[in-house]
Amino acid sequence: MSTDPAAAPADEDAPAPQAAAPEDAPPPEHGPEETRGEAGDGETPAPSGEEGEAAAPALSEAEAELAAQRELRRRIEERKAGREAPVEAGGKLQGAAADLLAAVKAVEGGAAPTAYLPETAPAAPRRPAPEPARPAPAPVAPAASTGPSDRAVDEVAAVLADGSAPAALAPAVAEALGDGAAETLREDPWQLLHARGVRPEQADGFARALLGAEARPDDARRGRAVTGWLLEQAALAGHTALEAEALRAALGQRAVPDPEATLREAVAEGDVLVFQDPLDTGAPTAQAQAPASGPGADETEEPAETPVRVLIGLERYALAEESLADGLAGLVNTRPAAGPGAEEWQGAGGEGRGSAAELIRAAAGHGLVLHSGGEAARAEPAALLTAAASLGLRAWGAAHGPDSRARLATALSGTEGGATTVAGLLSGAEGPGRDAEGSLALDLLVVLDAPQLDVESAAMLVEALPDGARLVLSGDPGVLGSAGPGRVFGDLLAARACPVVVSRTPDPGPVGELVSGVGAGELTAVDAPGHEVAIVPVRDPAEAVHRTVQLVTESVPRAFQVPPEQTLVVTPGHGGAAGTRVLNAALKEKCNPGPGRFAGFDPGDRVAYSPAPGRTELGQVLGAEQEGLRLRCAGGEVLVARDRVAATLRHGWAVTAHQAVTLRAPAAVVVVPGDAGPALARDWVYTAFGRAERHLSVVQGVGPALATAVAERPAKPRTTRLPLLLRPQLPAPATA
């Protein structure tokens, strides 16, 4: 690695319009990033109008994706209603665990809660899973309009005004609360927490303005709303549920006087679900132990209480996770539909010993296959798609975003006929469409960027597959996980109940060598004779900003002929002295100075566009029209409606690693300021470094803390139920 000694005058900072970051509790999984508090990162800041711009409908792609999510939830609700008995979440339990499960069942049957949450959350074996049920999904058609009516928004705005809350929140509140939103909000002001970006202290102030002295910390409505808010914040951090002990502690931190009673109330009202799942202690359970007998046996001794892990979650994510487990089990336990034989698959590319041939052979005989590897390994699922198409199968590949889809299309001989995005596939805007039964019209689906699948997206995909179809999930397990709840790819890799093909195709060059070392927990110097990797030490954040601007605008273009618009700048968070806000202001001033006439943007600005939470693509502002801002993105031109600009656009000269997780650029500048050290982790470093194709510059301000993070801080665990839901339904672990 080399050191870049270049220097340039610091640029004067220019202001950039941004939204305030919400407070997360529990803290987000990806410590150094504030990814969920920025416009364009999934949060919905208060919209702001601009002169000369007229209101326009929301983008059809975003509406179609919301419609697809609603359709999934509708099918899950129908499945739940069709069950003859409540879903059990524990096995044969005893003691406090049995009391709690009895309380949950009583609540589901309409009775008042009779049990309590134990002071400790012991752990135990779970019930047999229900039989896999995969009804044919109904067609999902893009909706013309799925948002609240103007009248509903106006009514909510009136209630907000009475509570001294900004009227700009009205569309988000009306969307979140649905029919009768204004009446619901007036009766329960803490329902304001259902709107993205609203924090408990803000909801408390709104409640005091509406209710006066009646708004008290011990109000049951407040406790239930804060409980739901905490679980939504946990979902933003990747969890599908929280342990009861952690949730009680978080409620106490939010000034809820009696967390235990609050949770009982939330269960009674159906706001949350309670689950009891076993912890794998390695010891035989009480149920498995034979009763003692013979002389000396104590006949009065009670069997040992079975330990359980008590989890509390929102119904939305719990049912999606159960639906996903059922669908995945169906894929594993069912042979693919009749088609080409083994010899035909081998003839189409399955011969030989390479990873691509191994993947083709695995997909030929199994309904679910996992494939792991880096960027260079993407050629292997592309080879599978090509082989399947040559056999007459309807084969499609789905990537996380347009940039990743374009790289897949290039691997597929430059045509996008078999490449789509996951969102486009689910919404019907891209891909093969649906058959007469409402299933996707395909025989093989290969999902790239699989670590970015959250439980809801994964459940929608699996539900939409026709009977007999094959599903291949491919991705790099070392990158940051999904922006939504769940750890689908990681959980399946750990389960090993289907073939797992590990690519033997390494990413090339010094950058590939460096990233591979990071994945193994080592930050080592690599031989970079062409200055492919450069370390730029800095003393403080101001110098980090100064050197970053110089690298992007002078050093990298001069040494590698990479223009500034093709260099990706990655930094740990949005805030701070070297976060995206400061870097974007400095880079805009240098690369495309202007007054920001159109909602803070000028033609030529580089922007980060997020049509939906968890999805970011880079684009360029082409200009402003009466309806909104027109962009050029990887997927083509996009018109962002005026009332969607604040929620979906931000300057994109610099991004966070989570925003850039599926992007690649000829050159990347990774900024690691001195205040980021304690929050860094291996998956963040791996993701940030891996965005570079030809050249990587690391603006290093944390010293040895960077190597410490790589060696000692793996990705934070996520609390999910998918492994336990899958375990009873799957055969013993298998390999390819």
XYZ file of C-alpha atoms in Angstrom:
736
model
C 0.000 0.000 0.000
C 1.175 3.533 -0.693
C 0.639 6.931 0.853
C -0.777 9.739 -1.249
C 1.090 12.953 -0.328
C -1.042 15.284 -2.457
C -2.625 18.293 -0.840
C -5.103 20.957 -1.882
C -6.805 23.983 -0.302
C -9.841 23.160 1.760
C -13.173 24.022 0.244
C -15.654 26.242 1.987
C -18.562 24.247 3.314
C -21.935 24.798 1.688
C -25.208 23.999 3.429
C -27.183 20.966 2.301
C -30.829 20.287 3.153
C -31.095 17.248 5.401
C -33.579 15.701 7.787
C -32.995 15.168 11.460
C -32.003 11.635 12.378
C -34.425 9.734 14.595
C -33.193 8.256 17.812
C -32.837 4.490 17.575
C -33.461 2.175 20.490
C -32.038 -0.399 20.588
C -29.101 1.087 18.680
C -28.845 0.196 14.988
C -26.809 -2.833 14.031
C -24.434 -0.897 11.802
C -22.910 1.262 14.464
C -20.943 3.871 12.516
C -23.777 4.635 10.132
C -26.809 6.819 10.671
C -28.374 5.199 7.655
C -31.938 5.222 8.861
C -32.149 8.867 9.794
C -31.574 10.491 6.406
C -33.816 11.264 3.512
C -32.995 8.631 1.001
C -32.235 6.043 3.651
C -35.722 4.954 4.480
C -36.862 7.601 6.942
C -39.585 10.053 6.013
C -38.604 13.559 7.078
C -41.162 16.321 7.029
C -41.800 17.223 3.391
C -41.181 20.759 2.236
C -42.752 22.518 -0.731
C -40.787 24.421 -3.330
C -41.854 27.387 -5.389
C -42.745 26.662 -8.978
C -43.298 22.945 -8.357
C -46.758 21.439 -8.505
C -47.929 18.385 -6.596
C -47.723 15.092 -8.449
C -48.671 11.513 -7.684
C -46.151 9.211 -6.037
C -43.962 7.114 -8.245
C -45.732 4.084 -9.640
C -42.782 1.800 -8.790
C -42.917 2.748 -5.123
C -46.705 2.396 -5.097
C -46.461 -1.001 -6.747
C -43.945 -2.168 -4.166
C -46.208 -1.046 -1.330
C -49.101 -2.860 -2.986
C -47.008 -6.033 -3.165
C -46.207 -5.773 0.542
C -49.877 -5.282 1.389
C -50.784 -8.304 -0.721
C -48.307 -10.451 1.190
C -49.713 -9.297 4.511
C -53.261 -9.995 3.303
C -52.337 -13.570 2.365
C -50.575 -14.093 5.689
C -53.628 -12.791 7.530
C -55.849 -15.207 5.609
C -53.535 -18.061 6.476
C -53.557 -17.064 10.134
C -57.360 -16.782 10.193
C -57.651 -20.217 8.587
C -55.808 -21.955 11.359
C -58.065 -23.862 13.751
C -55.917 -23.020 16.752
C -53.515 -20.282 17.734
C -49.918 -20.707 16.654
C -47.931 -22.274 19.461
C -44.466 -20.926 20.177
C -43.142 -23.440 22.680
C -43.068 -27.129 23.351
C -44.202 -28.940 26.497
C -43.379 -26.235 29.032
C -43.527 -26.038 32.806
C -43.440 -23.441 35.546
C -43.282 -19.741 34.674
C -42.790 -20.506 30.995
C -45.996 -22.521 30.881
C -47.831 -19.753 32.747
C -46.750 -17.186 30.193
C -47.713 -19.372 27.243
C -51.110 -20.007 28.836
C -51.596 -16.257 29.177
C -50.791 -15.676 25.529
C -53.211 -18.420 24.433
C -55.903 -16.983 26.695
C -55.456 -13.570 25.136
C -55.677 -15.066 21.649
C -58.931 -16.695 22.714
C -60.387 -13.407 23.906
C -59.728 -13.700 27.637
C -57.901 -11.218 29.801
C -54.218 -11.860 30.402
C -53.563 -13.969 33.496
C -49.797 -14.436 33.537
C -46.764 -12.253 33.761
C -43.448 -11.943 31.996
C -40.822 -13.674 34.124
C -38.041 -11.605 35.591
C -35.516 -13.751 33.747
C -35.876 -15.129 30.286
C -34.819 -18.757 30.597
C -34.500 -20.833 27.441
C -36.193 -24.697 25.682
C -37.443 -27.037 22.986
C -40.111 -25.742 20.685
C -43.201 -27.161 19.209
C -43.354 -29.052 15.970
C -43.799 -26.598 13.117
C -47.098 -26.557 11.223
C -47.272 -28.361 7.933
C -45.896 -26.244 5.091
C -48.703 -24.387 3.392
C -47.975 -22.491 0.195
C -51.168 -21.339 -1.463
C -50.834 -19.890 -4.928
C -50.331 -16.138 -4.542
C -52.753 -13.752 -6.129
C -51.525 -11.427 -8.862
C -50.027 -8.200 -7.635
C -50.867 -5.325 -9.946
C -49.359 -1.867 -9.600
C -51.846 0.404 -7.893
C -52.719 3.741 -9.380
C -52.859 5.366 -5.971
C -52.290 3.766 -2.584
C -51.800 6.836 -0.415
C -54.309 8.535 1.866
C -56.973 10.806 0.410
C -56.609 14.575 0.500
C -59.521 14.738 2.926
C -57.867 12.293 5.335
C -54.630 14.291 5.198
C -56.486 17.540 5.882
C -58.300 16.013 8.858
C -55.045 14.738 10.325
C -53.400 18.112 9.722
C -56.157 19.761 11.777
C -55.479 17.434 14.715
C -51.747 18.042 14.412
C -52.355 21.785 14.497
C -54.363 21.424 17.709
C -51.375 19.631 19.228
C -48.810 22.147 17.926
C -47.247 19.517 15.667
C -46.041 20.366 12.140
C -48.715 19.902 9.488
C -46.044 18.461 7.198
C -46.373 15.194 9.152
C -49.989 14.770 8.064
C -49.415 12.593 4.939
C -47.124 10.196 6.829
C -49.504 9.949 9.800
C -52.549 9.416 7.578
C -50.679 6.717 5.658
C -49.521 4.962 8.834
C -52.861 5.015 10.698
C -55.148 4.344 7.732
C -58.904 4.913 7.786
C -60.083 7.168 10.587
C -56.563 8.408 11.241
C -57.679 11.786 12.594
C -60.099 10.261 15.088
C -57.529 7.657 16.153
C -54.914 10.348 16.701
C -57.242 12.539 18.740
C -58.234 9.613 20.987
C -54.662 8.376 21.358
C -52.054 11.087 20.633
C -49.172 8.650 21.104
C -50.223 6.969 17.868
C -48.114 9.728 16.324
C -45.186 7.350 16.906
C -46.384 5.275 13.952
C -45.103 7.996 11.606
C -41.481 7.532 10.571
C -38.972 9.797 12.250
C -41.131 10.716 15.272
C -39.510 10.095 18.665
C -41.237 9.408 22.002
C -40.382 12.796 23.459
C -42.003 14.465 20.453
C -45.119 12.318 20.830
C -45.179 13.193 24.546
C -45.174 16.899 23.731
C -47.983 16.419 21.239
C -50.018 14.452 23.796
C -49.543 17.167 26.448
C -50.736 19.808 23.990
C -53.888 17.775 23.230
C -54.682 16.222 26.607
C -53.186 18.670 29.096
C -52.757 17.202 32.563
C -54.256 13.888 31.443
C -51.075 13.109 29.470
C -49.030 11.196 32.033
C -46.038 8.815 31.737
C -48.084 5.939 33.186
C -50.858 6.246 30.595
C -51.454 2.761 29.183
C -51.804 4.225 25.692
C -48.327 5.698 25.947
C -46.795 2.444 27.149
C -48.312 0.451 24.302
C -47.243 3.002 21.697
C -43.689 3.140 23.027
C -43.569 -0.669 23.005
C -44.473 -0.720 19.333
C -41.994 2.059 18.585
C -39.171 0.175 20.287
C -39.929 -2.942 18.256
C -39.986 -0.892 15.049
C -36.604 0.589 15.976
C -35.352 -2.938 16.601
C -36.584 -3.890 13.128
C -34.566 -1.020 11.660
C -31.551 -2.540 13.405
C -32.312 -5.922 11.812
C -34.179 -7.766 14.574
C -37.490 -9.513 13.950
C -38.172 -9.703 17.704
C -36.601 -8.698 21.016
C -35.932 -10.685 24.147
C -38.427 -9.781 26.852
C -35.687 -8.710 29.246
C -34.197 -6.297 26.699
C -37.602 -4.842 25.865
C -38.474 -4.309 29.530
C -35.168 -2.513 30.045
C -35.755 -0.307 27.021
C -39.235 0.592 28.279
C -37.748 1.607 31.611
C -35.273 3.855 29.831
C -38.230 5.537 28.097
C -39.809 6.460 31.450
C -42.488 3.751 31.336
C -43.157 3.225 35.088
C -44.248 -0.434 34.981
C -42.744 -2.202 31.950
C -44.114 -5.589 32.974
C -47.694 -4.352 33.175
C -47.202 -2.459 29.913
C -46.172 -5.649 28.118
C -49.154 -7.504 29.554
C -51.402 -4.756 28.235
C -49.742 -4.833 24.817
C -50.275 -8.598 24.622
C -53.890 -8.276 25.721
C -54.624 -5.668 23.069
C -52.917 -7.707 20.339
C -50.225 -5.091 19.746
C -47.439 -7.655 20.098
C -46.948 -11.411 20.040
C -45.017 -13.476 22.582
C -42.901 -16.468 21.600
C -40.957 -19.008 23.605
C -38.082 -20.539 21.715
C -35.441 -22.972 22.931
C -31.832 -22.151 23.494
C -29.469 -24.893 22.368
C -27.807 -25.695 25.695
C -26.335 -28.994 24.504
C -27.916 -30.803 27.478
C -30.936 -33.108 27.342
C -34.199 -31.343 28.017
C -36.553 -32.202 30.852
C -38.947 -33.843 28.414
C -36.194 -36.088 27.048
C -35.033 -37.299 30.445
C -36.557 -40.536 31.744
C -38.022 -40.323 35.243
C -35.822 -41.699 37.960
C -36.789 -45.121 39.294
C -35.522 -47.794 41.590
C -34.380 -47.720 45.177
C -33.468 -44.319 46.465
C -35.352 -42.414 43.808
C -37.123 -39.288 45.024
C -40.679 -39.773 43.790
C -41.637 -36.266 44.892
C -38.952 -34.505 42.861
C -40.415 -32.279 40.161
C -38.927 -32.538 36.661
C -36.538 -29.744 35.797
C -38.142 -26.708 34.220
C -37.422 -26.466 30.536
C -35.438 -23.302 29.744
C -36.871 -21.022 27.068
C -36.020 -17.745 25.417
C -38.989 -15.393 25.645
C -39.251 -13.167 22.582
C -41.696 -10.366 21.865
C -42.323 -9.130 18.346
C -44.701 -7.348 16.045
C -47.228 -9.521 14.259
C -46.190 -8.142 10.872
C -42.661 -9.526 11.075
C -43.594 -12.678 12.992
C -46.095 -13.792 10.375
C -43.752 -12.919 7.507
C -41.022 -15.015 9.135
C -43.384 -17.960 9.604
C -44.594 -17.667 6.013
C -40.992 -17.593 4.796
C -40.071 -20.656 6.856
C -43.028 -22.607 5.431
C -42.149 -21.638 1.869
C -38.448 -22.435 2.218
C -39.248 -25.801 3.768
C -41.502 -26.529 0.812
C -38.657 -25.756 -1.603
C -36.221 -27.974 0.293
C -38.620 -30.894 0.715
C -40.006 -30.885 -2.840
C -38.163 -31.991 -5.940
C -38.083 -29.469 -8.792
C -40.607 -29.934 -11.582
C -39.763 -32.435 -14.292
C -37.443 -30.957 -16.898
C -33.969 -31.503 -18.292
C -32.151 -34.531 -16.947
C -28.752 -34.625 -15.281
C -26.962 -35.348 -18.559
C -28.627 -32.364 -20.219
C -27.612 -30.078 -17.351
C -24.049 -31.342 -17.593
C -24.038 -30.750 -21.297
C -25.261 -27.201 -20.763
C -22.307 -26.360 -18.514
C -22.351 -28.729 -15.561
C -19.247 -30.699 -16.587
C -15.901 -29.975 -14.959
C -14.892 -29.114 -11.420
C -15.218 -25.348 -11.183
C -17.585 -23.524 -8.863
C -19.897 -22.666 -11.767
C -20.211 -26.330 -12.726
C -20.833 -27.240 -9.086
C -23.585 -24.637 -8.857
C -25.256 -25.892 -12.036
C -25.248 -29.464 -10.781
C -26.691 -28.411 -7.421
C -29.481 -26.370 -9.029
C -30.319 -29.238 -11.374
C -31.531 -31.460 -8.567
C -32.658 -29.181 -5.735
C -35.388 -26.650 -5.192
C -33.248 -24.384 -2.986
C -29.515 -23.745 -3.366
C -27.231 -21.214 -1.663
C -24.182 -19.697 -3.367
C -21.629 -17.475 -1.634
C -18.818 -15.439 -3.123
C -17.544 -11.960 -3.897
C -17.953 -9.734 -6.929
C -15.965 -11.960 -9.300
C -18.096 -14.946 -8.245
C -21.173 -13.323 -9.806
C -20.055 -14.949 -13.061
C -21.141 -18.302 -11.617
C -24.874 -17.580 -11.142
C -24.720 -15.875 -14.549
C -23.395 -19.138 -15.998
C -26.255 -21.001 -14.315
C -28.824 -18.638 -15.845
C -27.249 -19.048 -19.272
C -27.242 -22.835 -18.965
C -30.869 -22.952 -17.794
C -31.987 -20.696 -20.648
C -30.203 -22.926 -23.164
C -32.283 -25.841 -21.853
C -35.506 -23.984 -22.519
C -36.214 -23.042 -18.909
C -37.640 -19.673 -17.979
C -34.654 -18.374 -16.008
C -34.402 -14.949 -14.398
C -31.850 -13.240 -12.183
C -32.921 -10.595 -9.653
C -30.495 -8.118 -8.075
C -31.009 -5.643 -5.246
C -30.842 -2.466 -7.331
C -30.408 -1.127 -10.887
C -26.611 -0.865 -10.622
C -26.311 -4.509 -9.585
C -28.844 -5.527 -12.232
C -26.757 -3.797 -14.903
C -23.671 -5.763 -13.849
C -25.668 -8.983 -14.035
C -26.963 -8.040 -17.485
C -23.371 -7.475 -18.629
C -22.472 -10.964 -17.434
C -25.479 -12.256 -19.397
C -23.958 -11.171 -22.726
C -25.030 -7.556 -22.280
C -28.768 -8.146 -22.559
C -31.216 -7.440 -19.724
C -33.759 -9.980 -20.933
C -33.053 -12.238 -17.954
C -32.086 -9.579 -15.403
C -34.393 -7.652 -13.088
C -34.437 -6.058 -9.658
C -36.136 -7.708 -6.707
C -38.466 -4.732 -6.284
C -39.306 -4.655 -9.976
C -39.972 -8.388 -9.999
C -42.328 -8.223 -7.018
C -44.198 -5.160 -8.235
C -44.606 -6.480 -11.779
C -42.762 -3.494 -13.270
C -39.965 -5.810 -14.492
C -39.397 -9.466 -15.138
C -41.516 -12.279 -16.572
C -44.886 -11.245 -15.126
C -47.404 -13.611 -13.539
C -49.100 -16.740 -14.804
C -52.821 -17.546 -14.641
C -52.518 -18.625 -10.987
C -50.729 -15.454 -9.956
C -47.279 -17.029 -9.623
C -44.173 -15.685 -11.293
C -43.889 -17.088 -14.811
C -40.474 -18.684 -14.367
C -38.783 -22.016 -13.676
C -35.552 -20.748 -12.075
C -35.000 -17.617 -10.020
C -31.478 -16.585 -9.036
C -31.384 -13.801 -6.435
C -28.111 -11.926 -6.252
C -27.221 -9.661 -3.303
C -29.096 -12.165 -1.124
C -27.784 -10.674 2.178
C -29.943 -7.625 1.388
C -33.165 -9.664 1.573
C -35.230 -8.853 4.660
C -37.917 -11.249 5.868
C -40.793 -9.473 4.139
C -39.119 -9.279 0.722
C -37.940 -12.876 1.007
C -41.423 -14.056 2.019
C -42.968 -12.255 -0.950
C -40.474 -13.870 -3.325
C -41.002 -17.368 -1.984
C -44.781 -16.964 -1.928
C -44.707 -15.868 -5.576
C -42.750 -18.887 -6.864
C -44.737 -21.474 -8.829
C -44.773 -25.091 -7.716
C -41.684 -26.940 -8.897
C -39.570 -23.822 -9.411
C -35.938 -23.608 -8.347
C -34.590 -20.795 -6.142
C -30.898 -19.923 -5.870
C -29.808 -17.307 -3.330
C -26.380 -15.868 -4.079
C -24.369 -13.238 -2.275
C -21.346 -12.224 -0.238
C -21.923 -13.120 3.431
C -19.259 -10.646 4.543
C -21.124 -7.476 3.582
C -23.508 -5.444 5.714
C -26.894 -7.071 6.155
C -30.314 -5.985 4.984
C -31.726 -2.590 5.892
C -34.928 -4.313 7.011
C -35.468 -6.933 9.723
C -34.088 -10.429 9.392
C -30.935 -12.290 8.493
C -32.347 -14.565 5.825
C -29.176 -15.456 3.914
C -27.052 -15.851 7.048
C -29.686 -17.961 8.803
C -29.951 -20.294 5.818
C -26.177 -20.610 5.508
C -26.006 -21.573 9.170
C -28.834 -24.105 8.812
C -27.102 -25.912 5.919
C -30.260 -27.844 5.106
C -29.810 -27.330 1.359
C -26.792 -27.428 -0.981
C -24.293 -24.634 -0.278
C -21.825 -23.825 -3.056
C -18.870 -21.723 -1.885
C -17.201 -19.991 -4.801
C -13.514 -20.541 -5.378
C -13.265 -17.488 -7.642
C -11.410 -14.726 -5.729
C -11.728 -11.031 -6.466
C -8.597 -10.036 -8.398
C -5.815 -7.547 -7.749
C -4.532 -5.798 -4.633
C -8.001 -4.499 -3.733
C -9.423 -8.020 -3.881
C -6.552 -9.319 -1.765
C -7.078 -6.599 0.830
C -10.837 -7.198 1.039
C -10.360 -10.961 1.335
C -8.034 -10.385 4.274
C -10.593 -8.146 5.966
C -13.207 -10.867 5.550
C -10.865 -13.253 7.353
C -10.350 -10.763 10.192
C -6.967 -9.392 9.151
C -6.031 -5.922 7.939
C -2.703 -6.489 6.258
C -0.530 -4.508 3.870
C -0.794 -5.664 0.262
C 1.627 -5.259 -2.584
C 0.213 -2.503 -4.834
C 2.853 -1.649 -7.454
C 0.370 0.443 -9.418
C -0.852 2.318 -6.326
C -4.130 0.376 -6.521
C -4.425 0.816 -2.731
C -3.351 4.030 -1.025
C -3.479 4.999 2.647
C -3.866 8.729 3.323
C -3.259 9.484 7.019
C -5.032 12.516 8.506
C -4.907 14.172 11.904
C -8.455 15.490 12.292
C -11.846 15.502 10.524
C -11.214 18.849 8.846
C -8.114 17.452 7.198
C -10.082 14.312 6.244
C -12.620 16.437 4.357
C -9.854 18.467 2.725
C -7.939 15.400 1.543
C -11.082 13.613 0.357
C -12.051 16.509 -1.902
C -8.527 16.624 -3.279
C -8.447 12.882 -3.975
C -11.771 12.943 -5.808
C -11.130 16.050 -7.892
C -7.368 15.940 -8.492
C -5.322 12.904 -7.443
C -7.525 10.048 -8.670
C -8.392 11.677 -12.033
C -4.727 12.450 -12.648
C -3.314 9.048 -11.676
C -6.094 6.713 -12.839
C -8.087 8.750 -15.384
C -11.230 8.256 -13.293
C -13.439 11.386 -13.338
C -15.004 12.625 -10.076
C -18.476 11.339 -11.026
C -17.069 7.793 -11.212
C -15.428 7.885 -7.781
C -17.497 6.606 -4.864
C -16.910 8.307 -1.494
C -17.904 6.190 1.515
C -17.956 7.485 5.087
C -19.270 5.990 8.351
C -22.277 8.226 8.974
C -24.351 11.198 7.924
C -23.467 13.400 10.888
C -20.192 14.497 12.369
C -17.380 16.665 11.061
C -16.602 14.235 8.228
C -20.015 12.708 7.605
C -21.958 12.705 4.371
C -23.536 16.092 5.036
C -20.202 17.889 5.363
C -18.531 15.915 2.574
C -21.462 16.444 0.216
C -21.383 20.184 0.827
C -17.644 20.361 0.176
C -17.754 18.136 -2.912
C -20.710 19.982 -4.412
C -18.928 23.300 -3.949
C -15.920 21.915 -5.810
C -17.619 19.747 -8.466
C -20.896 21.527 -9.192
C -21.261 24.839 -7.326
C -24.694 26.385 -7.329
C -27.389 27.917 -5.143
C -29.547 24.802 -4.937
C -32.478 26.454 -6.690
C -34.618 23.318 -6.835
C -35.194 22.010 -3.299
C -31.475 22.358 -2.601
C -30.352 20.768 -5.875
C -28.967 22.096 -9.163
C -28.753 20.461 -12.601
C -25.620 18.320 -12.656
C -25.716 17.469 -8.933
C -24.943 13.912 -7.979
C -27.764 12.527 -5.849
C -28.626 9.448 -3.819
C -32.174 8.402 -4.701
C -34.160 5.996 -2.516
C -37.555 5.069 -3.990
C -38.208 2.803 -0.992
C -36.569 2.178 2.407
C -33.380 0.161 2.140
C -32.800 0.872 -1.564
C -30.422 3.561 -2.784
C -29.158 4.271 -6.287
C -26.932 7.079 -7.462
C -28.075 9.478 -10.153
C -27.618 12.945 -11.586
C -30.068 15.826 -11.604
C -31.042 16.667 -15.195
C -33.356 19.534 -14.318
C -36.572 20.674 -12.694
C -40.029 20.418 -14.222
C -43.451 21.507 -13.102
C -44.047 18.057 -11.593
C -40.684 17.629 -9.846
C -37.015 16.809 -10.422
C -35.820 14.678 -13.313
C -32.872 12.354 -12.687
C -30.699 10.061 -14.744
C -30.067 6.830 -12.799
C -28.712 3.393 -13.652
C -32.236 2.244 -14.435
C -32.950 5.163 -16.786
C -34.578 8.547 -16.317
C -36.754 9.075 -13.244
C -39.120 11.918 -12.426
C -39.270 12.485 -8.666
C -42.533 14.165 -7.734
C -42.270 17.457 -5.893
C -43.755 16.074 -2.693
C -41.359 13.112 -2.768
C -38.118 15.064 -3.156
C -37.470 15.647 0.558
C -38.228 12.026 1.455
C -36.276 10.272 -1.296
C -33.405 12.528 -2.411
C -30.188 13.750 -0.857
C -26.842 14.762 -2.278
C -24.845 11.729 -3.323
C -21.246 12.819 -3.706
C -20.636 10.877 -0.470
C -22.681 7.957 0.890
C -22.621 5.518 3.771
C -21.484 1.939 3.358
C -25.025 0.672 3.801
C -26.225 2.903 0.976
C -23.374 1.680 -1.208
C -23.600 -2.016 -0.318
C -24.525 -3.159 -3.854
C -22.737 -0.385 -5.749
C -19.351 -0.633 -7.463
C -17.175 2.114 -8.915
C -13.826 2.294 -10.746
C -12.406 4.152 -7.731
C -13.505 4.481 -4.119
C -12.382 6.829 -1.350
C -13.211 5.461 2.100
C -13.154 8.096 4.845
C -12.522 6.870 8.393
C -12.406 9.942 10.670
C -10.944 9.800 14.138
C -14.284 9.821 15.952
C -15.513 6.690 14.119
C -13.129 4.217 15.765
C -15.349 2.795 18.555
C -18.251 2.203 16.166
C -16.382 0.446 13.352
C -16.896 -3.253 12.684
C -15.520 -5.815 10.276
C -18.578 -5.949 8.018
C -18.529 -2.170 7.606
C -14.851 -2.146 6.615
C -15.360 -5.139 4.302
C -18.291 -3.459 2.578
C -16.651 -0.044 2.239
C -13.341 -1.365 0.889
C -15.114 -3.751 -1.474
C -16.825 -0.976 -3.447
C -13.624 -0.249 -5.426
C -12.896 -1.941 -8.736
C -9.488 -0.501 -9.722
C -8.370 1.888 -7.007
C -9.021 2.326 -3.285
C -7.893 5.298 -1.178
C -8.402 5.104 2.583
C -8.446 8.449 4.376
C -7.249 7.081 7.707
C -7.805 9.040 10.898
C -8.344 6.287 13.488
C -4.903 4.708 13.532
C -4.725 1.178 15.007
C -8.470 1.216 15.769
C -9.166 0.230 12.164
C -7.183 -3.009 12.457
C -8.755 -3.652 15.856
C -12.244 -3.347 14.405
C -11.411 -5.799 11.637
C -9.850 -8.335 13.998
C -12.134 -8.103 17.023
C -15.548 -6.781 15.958
C -17.517 -9.080 13.678
C -21.007 -8.180 12.563
C -23.450 -7.654 15.410
C -25.898 -10.542 15.817
C -29.549 -10.111 14.906
C -32.386 -11.633 16.907
C -34.451 -13.706 14.478
C -36.738 -16.725 14.709
C -36.167 -18.177 11.240
C -33.617 -20.864 12.294
C -35.968 -22.266 14.937
C -38.960 -22.105 12.628
C -37.012 -23.992 9.968
C -35.423 -26.628 12.175
C -38.400 -29.002 12.605
C -39.353 -28.762 8.908
C -35.987 -29.447 7.281
C -33.907 -32.598 6.853
C -30.509 -33.015 8.443
C -27.808 -30.557 7.297
C -26.577 -31.208 3.783
C -23.816 -29.994 1.502
C -23.562 -29.663 -2.252
